[in-house]
mmCIF file of C-alpha atoms and ligand atoms in Angstrom:
data_model
loop_
_atom_site.group_PDB
_atom_site.id
_atom_site.type_symbol
_atom_site.label_atom_id
_atom_site.label_comp_id
_atom_site.label_asym_id
_atom_site.label_seq_id
_atom_site.Cartn_x
_atom_site.Cartn_y
_atom_site.Cartn_z
ATOM 1 C CA ALA U 1 -15.149 -24.295 47.311
ATOM 2 C CA ASP U 2 -18.767 -25.078 46.575
ATOM 3 C CA THR U 3 -18.168 -27.515 43.702
ATOM 4 C CA LEU U 4 -17.135 -31.157 43.715
ATOM 5 C CA GLU U 5 -15.838 -33.456 41.011
ATOM 6 C CA THR U 6 -16.889 -36.771 42.486
ATOM 7 C CA LEU U 7 -19.343 -38.044 45.061
ATOM 8 C CA PRO U 8 -18.101 -37.871 48.661
ATOM 9 C CA ASP U 9 -17.358 -41.247 50.305
ATOM 10 C CA TYR U 10 -20.551 -41.486 52.343
ATOM 11 C CA VAL U 11 -22.636 -41.371 49.148
ATOM 12 C CA SER U 12 -20.192 -43.082 46.780
ATOM 13 C CA TRP U 13 -22.914 -45.696 46.172
ATOM 14 C CA LYS U 14 -25.103 -43.086 44.432
ATOM 15 C CA ARG U 15 -25.417 -42.687 40.662
ATOM 16 C CA GLN U 16 -23.339 -39.665 39.817
ATOM 17 C CA GLN U 17 -24.820 -39.079 36.362
ATOM 18 C CA ASP U 18 -28.235 -38.468 37.986
ATOM 19 C CA LEU U 19 -26.873 -35.841 40.368
ATOM 20 C CA ILE U 20 -25.611 -32.273 40.591
ATOM 21 C CA LEU U 21 -22.858 -31.923 43.199
ATOM 22 C CA HIS U 22 -23.324 -28.543 44.840
ATOM 23 C CA GLY U 23 -21.167 -29.496 47.821
ATOM 24 C CA SER U 24 -20.374 -32.492 50.007
ATOM 25 C CA GLU U 25 -23.600 -32.093 52.021
ATOM 26 C CA THR U 26 -25.804 -30.722 49.227
ATOM 27 C CA ILE U 27 -26.410 -33.021 46.267
ATOM 28 C CA GLU U 28 -29.296 -32.439 43.862
ATOM 29 C CA THR U 29 -31.201 -34.810 41.562
ATOM 30 C CA ARG U 30 -31.069 -33.766 37.895
ATOM 31 C CA ARG U 31 -34.424 -32.794 36.435
ATOM 32 C CA ASP U 32 -34.083 -35.329 33.609
ATOM 33 C CA ALA U 33 -33.263 -38.187 36.002
ATOM 34 C CA ILE U 34 -36.901 -38.319 37.152
ATOM 35 C CA ARG U 35 -38.794 -38.666 33.812
ATOM 36 C CA SER U 36 -42.130 -40.281 34.801
ATOM 37 C CA GLY U 37 -40.719 -41.930 37.905
ATOM 38 C CA VAL U 38 -43.228 -42.980 40.547
ATOM 39 C CA ILE U 39 -40.545 -43.765 43.139
ATOM 40 C CA THR U 40 -37.158 -42.082 43.176
ATOM 41 C CA PRO U 41 -34.405 -44.713 43.382
ATOM 42 C CA SER U 42 -32.247 -44.227 46.482
ATOM 43 C CA ARG U 43 -29.146 -43.837 44.316
ATOM 44 C CA THR U 44 -30.827 -40.870 42.575
ATOM 45 C CA LEU U 45 -32.339 -39.144 45.648
ATOM 46 C CA PHE U 46 -30.978 -35.734 46.713
ATOM 47 C CA VAL U 47 -29.015 -35.281 49.937
ATOM 48 C CA ARG U 48 -28.988 -32.313 52.273
ATOM 49 C CA ASN U 49 -27.159 -32.249 55.600
ATOM 50 C CA ASN U 50 -27.007 -29.162 57.786
ATOM 51 C CA LEU U 51 -24.104 -30.771 59.659
ATOM 52 C CA PRO U 52 -21.508 -33.181 58.287
ATOM 53 C CA ALA U 53 -22.857 -36.712 57.793
ATOM 54 C CA PRO U 54 -22.110 -38.955 60.792
ATOM 55 C CA ASP U 55 -19.478 -41.664 60.945
ATOM 56 C CA PRO U 56 -20.221 -45.028 59.205
ATOM 57 C CA ALA U 57 -20.332 -46.659 62.657
ATOM 58 C CA ILE U 58 -23.775 -45.100 63.175
ATOM 59 C CA THR U 59 -25.436 -47.830 61.094
ATOM 60 C CA GLU U 60 -23.207 -50.757 62.144
ATOM 61 C CA ASP U 61 -25.664 -52.203 64.655
ATOM 62 C CA PRO U 62 -29.010 -50.602 63.773
ATOM 63 C CA ASP U 63 -31.143 -52.566 66.257
ATOM 64 C CA ALA U 64 -29.038 -51.272 69.135
ATOM 65 C CA TRP U 65 -29.789 -47.625 68.228
ATOM 66 C CA GLU U 66 -31.640 -45.942 71.069
ATOM 67 C CA ILE U 67 -34.224 -43.198 71.079
ATOM 68 C CA SER U 68 -35.541 -41.580 74.227
ATOM 69 C CA ILE U 69 -39.211 -40.697 74.229
ATOM 70 C CA GLU U 70 -40.283 -37.895 76.569
ATOM 71 C CA GLY U 71 -43.394 -35.883 77.286
ATOM 72 C CA VAL U 72 -45.477 -39.053 77.559
ATOM 73 C CA GLY U 73 -47.130 -40.953 80.430
ATOM 74 C CA ASN U 74 -44.149 -43.296 80.875
ATOM 75 C CA PRO U 75 -41.067 -41.722 79.343
ATOM 76 C CA ARG U 76 -38.333 -44.172 78.435
ATOM 77 C CA THR U 77 -35.617 -45.172 76.043
ATOM 78 C CA LEU U 78 -36.429 -47.667 73.310
ATOM 79 C CA SER U 79 -34.062 -49.535 71.050
ATOM 80 C CA LEU U 80 -34.721 -49.832 67.338
ATOM 81 C CA GLY U 81 -34.952 -53.582 67.936
ATOM 82 C CA GLU U 82 -37.912 -52.941 70.281
ATOM 83 C CA LEU U 83 -39.560 -50.506 67.867
ATOM 84 C CA LYS U 84 -39.431 -53.159 65.139
ATOM 85 C CA ARG U 85 -41.518 -55.501 67.281
ATOM 86 C CA MET U 86 -44.184 -52.906 68.072
ATOM 87 C CA GLN U 87 -45.948 -52.361 64.772
ATOM 88 C CA VAL U 88 -45.040 -51.653 61.159
ATOM 89 C CA THR U 89 -46.418 -49.559 58.319
ATOM 90 C CA SER U 90 -45.265 -48.124 54.991
ATOM 91 C CA VAL U 91 -45.943 -44.763 53.405
ATOM 92 C CA ALA U 92 -44.875 -43.186 50.123
ATOM 93 C CA SER U 93 -44.085 -39.514 50.557
ATOM 94 C CA VAL U 94 -42.306 -36.648 48.883
ATOM 95 C CA LEU U 95 -39.130 -35.556 50.630
ATOM 96 C CA GLN U 96 -38.458 -31.990 49.589
ATOM 97 C CA CYS U 97 -36.040 -29.407 50.944
ATOM 98 C CA SER U 98 -37.573 -26.105 52.057
ATOM 99 C CA GLY U 99 -35.211 -24.349 49.658
ATOM 100 C CA ASN U 100 -36.068 -26.389 46.564
ATOM 101 C CA GLY U 101 -36.442 -23.788 43.771
ATOM 102 C CA ARG U 102 -34.179 -21.286 45.517
ATOM 103 C CA ALA U 103 -32.151 -20.819 42.301
ATOM 104 C CA PHE U 104 -35.147 -19.033 40.751
ATOM 105 C CA PHE U 105 -35.189 -16.116 43.195
ATOM 106 C CA PRO U 106 -33.704 -13.044 41.531
ATOM 107 C CA HIS U 107 -32.486 -11.479 44.787
ATOM 108 C CA GLY U 108 -29.947 -14.299 45.139
ATOM 109 C CA ALA U 109 -31.294 -15.976 48.267
ATOM 110 C CA SER U 110 -28.381 -17.392 50.255
ATOM 111 C CA GLY U 111 -28.093 -21.165 50.565
ATOM 112 C CA THR U 112 -27.760 -24.006 48.081
ATOM 113 C CA GLN U 113 -28.989 -22.972 44.645
ATOM 114 C CA TRP U 114 -31.428 -25.845 44.172
ATOM 115 C CA SER U 115 -33.435 -25.916 40.958
ATOM 116 C CA VAL U 116 -36.176 -28.616 41.074
ATOM 117 C CA GLY U 117 -34.089 -31.534 42.313
ATOM 118 C CA ALA U 118 -34.015 -31.131 46.085
ATOM 119 C CA ALA U 119 -37.001 -33.476 46.060
ATOM 120 C CA GLY U 120 -37.906 -37.091 45.497
ATOM 121 C CA CYS U 121 -40.703 -39.532 46.247
ATOM 122 C CA VAL U 122 -39.703 -42.502 48.374
ATOM 123 C CA VAL U 123 -41.281 -45.295 50.417
ATOM 124 C CA TRP U 124 -40.644 -45.308 54.146
ATOM 125 C CA THR U 125 -41.149 -48.272 56.449
ATOM 126 C CA GLY U 126 -41.314 -47.993 60.210
ATOM 127 C CA VAL U 127 -43.595 -47.781 63.234
ATOM 128 C CA PRO U 128 -46.425 -45.229 63.345
ATOM 129 C CA LEU U 129 -45.326 -42.601 65.866
ATOM 130 C CA LYS U 130 -48.807 -42.657 67.379
ATOM 131 C CA ALA U 131 -48.424 -46.345 68.267
ATOM 132 C CA VAL U 132 -45.195 -45.567 70.139
ATOM 133 C CA ILE U 133 -46.723 -42.649 72.025
ATOM 134 C CA ASP U 134 -49.815 -44.697 72.938
ATOM 135 C CA GLU U 135 -47.651 -47.602 74.114
ATOM 136 C CA LEU U 136 -45.824 -45.203 76.445
ATOM 137 C CA GLY U 137 -48.998 -43.941 78.074
ATOM 138 C CA GLY U 138 -49.984 -41.228 75.619
ATOM 139 C CA SER U 139 -49.013 -37.647 75.139
ATOM 140 C CA ALA U 140 -48.462 -35.424 78.205
ATOM 141 C CA ASP U 141 -51.231 -32.912 78.992
ATOM 142 C CA GLY U 142 -50.886 -29.655 77.147
ATOM 143 C CA ALA U 143 -48.485 -30.980 74.496
ATOM 144 C CA ARG U 144 -48.833 -29.005 71.283
ATOM 145 C CA TYR U 145 -45.653 -30.027 69.469
ATOM 146 C CA ILE U 146 -43.624 -33.061 68.542
ATOM 147 C CA THR U 147 -39.975 -32.139 69.075
ATOM 148 C CA ALA U 148 -37.326 -34.383 67.519
ATOM 149 C CA THR U 149 -33.551 -34.232 67.934
ATOM 150 C CA GLY U 150 -30.947 -35.345 65.400
ATOM 151 C CA GLY U 151 -28.156 -37.646 66.535
ATOM 152 C CA GLU U 152 -25.152 -35.706 65.289
ATOM 153 C CA THR U 153 -22.281 -35.262 67.747
ATOM 154 C CA ILE U 154 -21.896 -31.553 68.400
ATOM 155 C CA PRO U 155 -18.242 -30.507 68.101
ATOM 156 C CA GLU U 156 -16.584 -29.453 71.364
ATOM 157 C CA GLY U 157 -16.710 -25.753 72.147
ATOM 158 C CA LEU U 158 -19.788 -24.946 70.095
ATOM 159 C CA GLU U 159 -23.115 -23.966 71.567
ATOM 160 C CA PRO U 160 -25.346 -27.008 70.846
ATOM 161 C CA LYS U 161 -28.546 -24.948 70.451
ATOM 162 C CA ASP U 162 -26.883 -22.963 67.674
ATOM 163 C CA ILE U 163 -26.183 -25.915 65.426
ATOM 164 C CA MET U 164 -28.176 -28.959 66.499
ATOM 165 C CA VAL U 165 -30.922 -30.209 64.218
ATOM 166 C CA GLU U 166 -33.905 -30.175 66.551
ATOM 167 C CA ARG U 167 -37.308 -29.403 65.084
ATOM 168 C CA SER U 168 -40.822 -29.009 66.463
ATOM 169 C CA ILE U 169 -43.972 -29.653 64.453
ATOM 170 C CA PRO U 170 -47.633 -29.448 65.458
ATOM 171 C CA THR U 171 -49.054 -32.537 67.195
ATOM 172 C CA GLU U 172 -51.605 -33.013 64.411
ATOM 173 C CA ALA U 173 -48.740 -34.622 62.462
ATOM 174 C CA LEU U 174 -49.022 -37.518 64.923
ATOM 175 C CA GLU U 175 -51.707 -38.938 62.642
ATOM 176 C CA SER U 176 -49.249 -39.623 59.827
ATOM 177 C CA ALA U 177 -45.708 -39.472 61.241
ATOM 178 C CA LEU U 178 -43.536 -42.531 61.606
ATOM 179 C CA LEU U 179 -40.183 -43.590 62.960
ATOM 180 C CA ALA U 180 -38.670 -45.162 59.874
ATOM 181 C CA TRP U 181 -35.795 -47.651 59.543
ATOM 182 C CA GLU U 182 -36.216 -48.502 55.856
ATOM 183 C CA MET U 183 -36.325 -46.400 52.713
ATOM 184 C CA ASN U 184 -37.299 -47.955 49.386
ATOM 185 C CA ASP U 185 -37.332 -51.390 51.035
ATOM 186 C CA GLU U 186 -33.738 -51.255 52.224
ATOM 187 C CA PRO U 187 -32.278 -50.496 55.652
ATOM 188 C CA LEU U 188 -32.048 -46.716 55.924
ATOM 189 C CA ASP U 189 -28.588 -45.539 54.882
ATOM 190 C CA ARG U 190 -26.844 -42.950 57.054
ATOM 191 C CA ALA U 191 -26.970 -40.481 54.156
ATOM 192 C CA HIS U 192 -30.742 -40.405 54.627
ATOM 193 C CA GLY U 193 -30.875 -40.670 58.389
ATOM 194 C CA GLY U 194 -30.157 -44.293 59.245
ATOM 195 C CA PRO U 195 -30.524 -46.119 61.463
ATOM 196 C CA LEU U 196 -33.753 -44.278 62.443
ATOM 197 C CA ARG U 197 -35.506 -41.194 61.103
ATOM 198 C CA LEU U 198 -38.626 -39.244 61.939
ATOM 199 C CA VAL U 199 -40.728 -39.038 58.779
ATOM 200 C CA VAL U 200 -43.479 -36.441 58.609
ATOM 201 C CA PRO U 201 -45.384 -36.995 55.350
ATOM 202 C CA GLY U 202 -46.333 -33.772 53.593
ATOM 203 C CA TYR U 203 -43.923 -31.605 55.631
ATOM 204 C CA TYR U 204 -40.733 -29.990 54.310
ATOM 205 C CA GLY U 205 -37.477 -31.948 54.468
ATOM 206 C CA VAL U 206 -36.045 -30.225 57.531
ATOM 207 C CA ASN U 207 -38.789 -31.657 59.761
ATOM 208 C CA ASN U 208 -37.798 -35.199 58.810
ATOM 209 C CA VAL U 209 -35.088 -35.475 61.453
ATOM 210 C CA LYS U 210 -32.333 -37.975 60.664
ATOM 211 C CA TYR U 211 -30.648 -40.326 63.174
ATOM 212 C CA VAL U 212 -33.341 -39.286 65.607
ATOM 213 C CA ARG U 213 -32.136 -39.895 69.174
ATOM 214 C CA GLN U 214 -34.812 -38.093 71.153
ATOM 215 C CA LEU U 215 -38.457 -37.334 70.594
ATOM 216 C CA ALA U 216 -40.579 -35.357 73.016
ATOM 217 C CA MET U 217 -44.194 -34.235 73.154
ATOM 218 C CA THR U 218 -43.746 -30.608 74.223
ATOM 219 C CA GLU U 219 -45.825 -27.588 75.158
ATOM 220 C CA GLU U 220 -43.492 -25.194 73.369
ATOM 221 C CA GLN U 221 -41.372 -25.292 70.250
ATOM 222 C CA THR U 222 -37.682 -26.018 70.791
ATOM 223 C CA ASP U 223 -35.388 -23.049 71.382
ATOM 224 C CA ALA U 224 -32.801 -24.469 68.965
ATOM 225 C CA LYS U 225 -31.746 -21.879 66.407
ATOM 226 C CA ILE U 226 -32.879 -24.030 63.465
ATOM 227 C CA GLN U 227 -36.439 -23.637 64.817
ATOM 228 C CA VAL U 228 -36.445 -20.152 66.353
ATOM 229 C CA SER U 229 -34.917 -18.167 63.506
ATOM 230 C CA GLY U 230 -34.097 -20.814 60.897
ATOM 231 C CA TYR U 231 -36.618 -22.012 58.288
ATOM 232 C CA ARG U 232 -38.858 -18.964 58.791
ATOM 233 C CA VAL U 233 -40.513 -17.227 55.851
ATOM 234 C CA ARG U 234 -39.984 -13.455 55.847
ATOM 235 C CA ASP U 235 -39.503 -10.602 53.410
ATOM 236 C CA VAL U 236 -36.183 -10.047 51.691
ATOM 237 C CA GLY U 237 -33.768 -8.271 54.022
ATOM 238 C CA VAL U 238 -35.565 -9.281 57.227
ATOM 239 C CA SER U 239 -33.948 -11.622 59.784
ATOM 240 C CA GLY U 240 -35.634 -14.786 61.024
ATOM 241 C CA SER U 241 -37.780 -14.874 64.151
ATOM 242 C CA SER U 242 -40.337 -17.078 65.800
ATOM 243 C CA ASP U 243 -43.347 -14.912 64.872
ATOM 244 C CA GLN U 244 -42.866 -15.744 61.166
ATOM 245 C CA PRO U 245 -44.322 -18.872 59.501
ATOM 246 C CA SER U 246 -42.234 -22.015 59.991
ATOM 247 C CA MET U 247 -41.518 -24.386 57.097
ATOM 248 C CA TRP U 248 -43.984 -27.103 58.038
ATOM 249 C CA GLU U 249 -46.609 -28.312 55.526
ATOM 250 C CA MET U 250 -45.592 -28.240 51.865
ATOM 251 C CA ASN U 251 -47.608 -26.415 49.231
ATOM 252 C CA VAL U 252 -48.904 -27.746 45.898
ATOM 253 C CA LYS U 253 -46.201 -27.982 43.245
ATOM 254 C CA SER U 254 -45.253 -29.569 39.937
ATOM 255 C CA TRP U 255 -42.595 -29.400 37.251
ATOM 256 C CA VAL U 256 -41.881 -30.772 33.815
ATOM 257 C CA THR U 257 -39.130 -33.400 33.667
ATOM 258 C CA LEU U 258 -39.061 -34.048 29.898
ATOM 259 C CA PRO U 259 -38.441 -32.752 27.237
ATOM 260 C CA LEU U 260 -35.674 -30.369 28.261
ATOM 261 C CA ASP U 261 -33.662 -28.137 25.942
ATOM 262 C CA THR U 262 -34.505 -29.721 22.559
ATOM 263 C CA THR U 263 -37.036 -32.055 20.983
ATOM 264 C CA HIS U 264 -38.466 -33.086 17.584
ATOM 265 C CA GLU U 265 -41.392 -31.501 15.759
ATOM 266 C CA GLY U 266 -44.817 -33.183 15.909
ATOM 267 C CA ARG U 267 -46.122 -35.568 18.535
ATOM 268 C CA ASN U 268 -44.366 -35.347 21.918
ATOM 269 C CA LEU U 269 -45.004 -36.745 25.352
ATOM 270 C CA ILE U 270 -44.440 -34.138 28.036
ATOM 271 C CA TYR U 271 -43.649 -35.659 31.433
ATOM 272 C CA GLY U 272 -43.579 -34.237 34.902
ATOM 273 C CA VAL U 273 -44.402 -34.801 38.574
ATOM 274 C CA ALA U 274 -46.954 -33.131 40.864
ATOM 275 C CA PHE U 275 -47.715 -33.282 44.593
ATOM 276 C CA GLY U 276 -49.807 -31.447 47.140
ATOM 277 C CA GLY U 277 -47.954 -31.818 50.441
ATOM 278 C CA THR U 278 -50.511 -33.347 52.792
ATOM 279 C CA LYS U 279 -53.239 -33.213 50.122
ATOM 280 C CA ALA U 280 -53.629 -35.462 47.094
ATOM 281 C CA ILE U 281 -53.375 -34.060 43.572
ATOM 282 C CA ASP U 282 -56.624 -33.365 41.743
ATOM 283 C CA LYS U 283 -55.368 -32.257 38.328
ATOM 284 C CA VAL U 284 -52.361 -31.046 36.389
ATOM 285 C CA GLU U 285 -52.488 -28.679 33.413
ATOM 286 C CA VAL U 286 -49.675 -28.154 30.946
ATOM 287 C CA SER U 287 -49.042 -25.194 28.647
ATOM 288 C CA VAL U 288 -46.622 -25.248 25.704
ATOM 289 C CA ASP U 289 -46.954 -21.507 25.112
ATOM 290 C CA GLY U 290 -45.754 -20.116 28.417
ATOM 291 C CA GLY U 291 -49.186 -20.117 30.063
ATOM 292 C CA GLU U 292 -51.355 -18.606 27.284
ATOM 293 C CA SER U 293 -53.363 -21.807 26.846
ATOM 294 C CA TRP U 294 -53.587 -24.951 28.994
ATOM 295 C CA GLN U 295 -54.356 -28.621 28.392
ATOM 296 C CA GLU U 296 -55.141 -31.137 31.125
ATOM 297 C CA ALA U 297 -52.433 -33.780 31.505
ATOM 298 C CA GLU U 298 -53.104 -37.408 32.319
ATOM 299 C CA ILE U 299 -52.032 -38.551 35.775
ATOM 300 C CA ILE U 300 -50.325 -41.905 35.352
ATOM 301 C CA GLY U 301 -49.073 -44.817 37.439
ATOM 302 C CA PRO U 302 -50.270 -46.281 40.741
ATOM 303 C CA ASP U 303 -51.819 -44.029 43.379
ATOM 304 C CA LEU U 304 -49.577 -44.441 46.416
ATOM 305 C CA GLY U 305 -51.639 -42.139 48.622
ATOM 306 C CA PRO U 306 -51.936 -38.415 49.282
ATOM 307 C CA TYR U 307 -48.292 -37.821 50.247
ATOM 308 C CA ALA U 308 -46.758 -39.352 47.125
ATOM 309 C CA TRP U 309 -46.125 -37.413 43.958
ATOM 310 C CA ARG U 310 -48.044 -38.276 40.794
ATOM 311 C CA PRO U 311 -46.252 -38.478 37.480
ATOM 312 C CA PHE U 312 -48.232 -36.877 34.669
ATOM 313 C CA VAL U 313 -48.039 -36.924 30.893
ATOM 314 C CA LEU U 314 -49.476 -34.799 28.123
ATOM 315 C CA ALA U 315 -49.423 -36.033 24.517
ATOM 316 C CA THR U 316 -49.298 -32.994 22.273
ATOM 317 C CA GLU U 317 -48.124 -31.701 18.895
ATOM 318 C CA LEU U 318 -45.235 -29.250 18.966
ATOM 319 C CA SER U 319 -44.492 -26.929 16.056
ATOM 320 C CA SER U 320 -40.926 -25.948 15.255
ATOM 321 C CA GLY U 321 -39.465 -23.042 17.188
ATOM 322 C CA GLU U 322 -38.958 -22.084 20.819
ATOM 323 C CA HIS U 323 -41.581 -23.288 23.327
ATOM 324 C CA ARG U 324 -41.938 -22.395 26.991
ATOM 325 C CA ILE U 325 -43.421 -25.489 28.645
ATOM 326 C CA VAL U 326 -44.967 -25.016 32.092
ATOM 327 C CA SER U 327 -47.168 -27.089 34.395
ATOM 328 C CA ARG U 328 -49.711 -26.117 37.028
ATOM 329 C CA ALA U 329 -51.046 -28.534 39.631
ATOM 330 C CA THR U 330 -54.205 -28.284 41.761
ATOM 331 C CA ASP U 331 -54.720 -30.245 44.978
ATOM 332 C CA MET U 332 -57.940 -31.844 46.249
ATOM 333 C CA ASP U 333 -58.740 -28.723 48.313
ATOM 334 C CA GLY U 334 -58.676 -26.618 45.157
ATOM 335 C CA ASN U 335 -55.319 -24.919 45.812
ATOM 336 C CA SER U 336 -53.485 -24.268 42.536
ATOM 337 C CA GLN U 337 -49.902 -23.205 41.981
ATOM 338 C CA PRO U 338 -49.677 -19.436 41.568
ATOM 339 C CA ARG U 339 -47.992 -17.933 38.536
ATOM 340 C CA GLU U 340 -45.545 -15.818 40.539
ATOM 341 C CA ARG U 341 -43.066 -16.731 43.225
ATOM 342 C CA THR U 342 -43.390 -15.139 46.658
ATOM 343 C CA ASP U 343 -40.068 -13.420 47.223
ATOM 344 C CA ASN U 344 -38.640 -14.185 50.639
ATOM 345 C CA GLU U 345 -35.237 -13.812 52.256
ATOM 346 C CA ARG U 346 -34.065 -17.439 52.221
ATOM 347 C CA GLY U 347 -35.873 -18.552 49.067
ATOM 348 C CA TYR U 348 -38.239 -21.012 50.725
ATOM 349 C CA GLY U 349 -41.374 -22.726 49.479
ATOM 350 C CA HIS U 350 -41.258 -21.628 45.823
ATOM 351 C CA ASN U 351 -44.165 -23.135 43.889
ATOM 352 C CA GLY U 352 -44.810 -20.462 41.246
ATOM 353 C CA TRP U 353 -45.350 -22.211 37.901
ATOM 354 C CA GLU U 354 -43.722 -19.586 35.696
ATOM 355 C CA ASP U 355 -40.179 -19.953 37.062
ATOM 356 C CA HIS U 356 -40.411 -23.749 37.078
ATOM 357 C CA GLY U 357 -41.027 -24.043 33.315
ATOM 358 C CA VAL U 358 -38.541 -25.185 30.671
ATOM 359 C CA SER U 359 -37.576 -23.539 27.377
ATOM 360 C CA VAL U 360 -37.455 -26.140 24.630
ATOM 361 C CA ASN U 361 -36.160 -25.759 21.112
ATOM 362 C CA VAL U 362 -38.371 -27.795 18.739
ATOM 363 C CA GLY U 363 -37.238 -28.893 15.275
HETATM 364 N N1 LIG A 401 -31.729 -34.302 60.133
HETATM 365 C C1 LIG A 401 -30.540 -34.221 60.741
HETATM 366 N N2 LIG A 401 -30.333 -34.932 61.897
HETATM 367 N N3 LIG A 401 -29.532 -33.446 60.283
HETATM 368 C C2 LIG A 401 -29.713 -32.684 59.137
HETATM 369 O O1 LIG A 401 -28.781 -31.999 58.739
HETATM 370 N N4 LIG A 401 -31.236 -31.937 57.374
HETATM 371 C C3 LIG A 401 -32.654 -31.743 57.069
HETATM 372 C C4 LIG A 401 -33.420 -33.064 57.132
HETATM 373 N N5 LIG A 401 -33.167 -33.766 58.367
HETATM 374 C C5 LIG A 401 -30.974 -32.722 58.488
HETATM 375 C C6 LIG A 401 -31.966 -33.601 59.006
HETATM 376 C C7 LIG A 401 -32.936 -31.080 55.764
HETATM 377 S S1 LIG A 401 -32.902 -29.370 55.690
HETATM 378 C C8 LIG A 401 -33.406 -31.792 54.680
HETATM 379 S S2 LIG A 401 -33.952 -30.992 53.276
HETATM 380 C C9 LIG A 401 -33.577 -33.285 54.751
HETATM 381 O O2 LIG A 401 -33.074 -33.828 55.971
HETATM 382 C C10 LIG A 401 -32.822 -33.923 53.562
HETATM 383 O O3 LIG A 401 -32.989 -35.300 53.599
HETATM 384 P P1 LIG A 401 -32.067 -36.249 52.656
HETATM 385 O O4 LIG A 401 -32.421 -37.633 53.067
HETATM 386 O O5 LIG A 401 -32.563 -36.009 51.209
HETATM 387 O O6 LIG A 401 -30.665 -35.864 52.748
HETATM 388 MO MO1 LIG A 401 -34.001 -28.761 53.762
HETATM 389 O O7 LIG A 401 -35.671 -28.346 54.306
#
């Protein structure tokens, strides 16, 4: 049941040849669709919904969408129309699922078998969350988390806390978070959280709550299952619990996007993308012999800030035969991708460079 022939209706506007259809709520970008792309076109961007995508009516009258803001001096409900008159900013950031790279775990981590394509770099436009909180009298005393609730309708008879998408992140994210109504300069489509989404640059996908209908500054993390036991990093065989690390800030990561499978002998341009979560990329090295020797790649294209990914390219000669091409990125704090993956039950946060390489037949 986990394969599809054609794009589901709600994403029929996407470019099918750029995508791998794992299921109706899990659609991956093909590795070769990225090349040296600075910004991922919306039609090429991956989709991941924990619950079925909402009805088309959700984006019919975007300005009438309401969000209630709590845990502030003067809690109240704001319409998207009001938010649009408050302030506006844009940020380029990588949206990446916590389970991107899950397919590389040998223990068969349960969940969508994403390779490298549960990620993209997009531009978000909206109001800085801090401006909204300040306007409403500032954060309540003792608040340590920003807790955001997704706008899905919970089916009758189910325990809301078990299935709702409600996530808490540390208040330090207030410095960069926004409530966004545009992606890549277009009104935010419901597939990506329209009419309004919390965007937390540098944090894993799950924290970027779609169709956000409530946001609260809270003392504690939410007791929703997706926070308490979901998205927690633990050893294989162990169940999730709140004492384990939560999937918040992303780690440094890169992968080669071209060539894949086969290429010609002689001069080649090897492309890829690299990002450092909340930290900018310092350098990217590429190896065409499986990590025996490394050459520094050139980072290309405009610098869209620390949260964006940087395309890189290495011009190099390839001899005929089989080559294992791998890349290794280092962020501005000096964190480099490790060689190995860190095995964990749900296959989260994989940034080991060895598994992310490509085997290319030259000649
Ligand atoms: N939100 C909501 N509301 N719902 C859901 O389901 N999901 C998550 C986010 N948010 C959700 C939300 C996830 S999980 C992810 S990745 C993301 O989202 C995705 O996005 P897109 O736009 O791409 O689809 Mo993993 O960490």
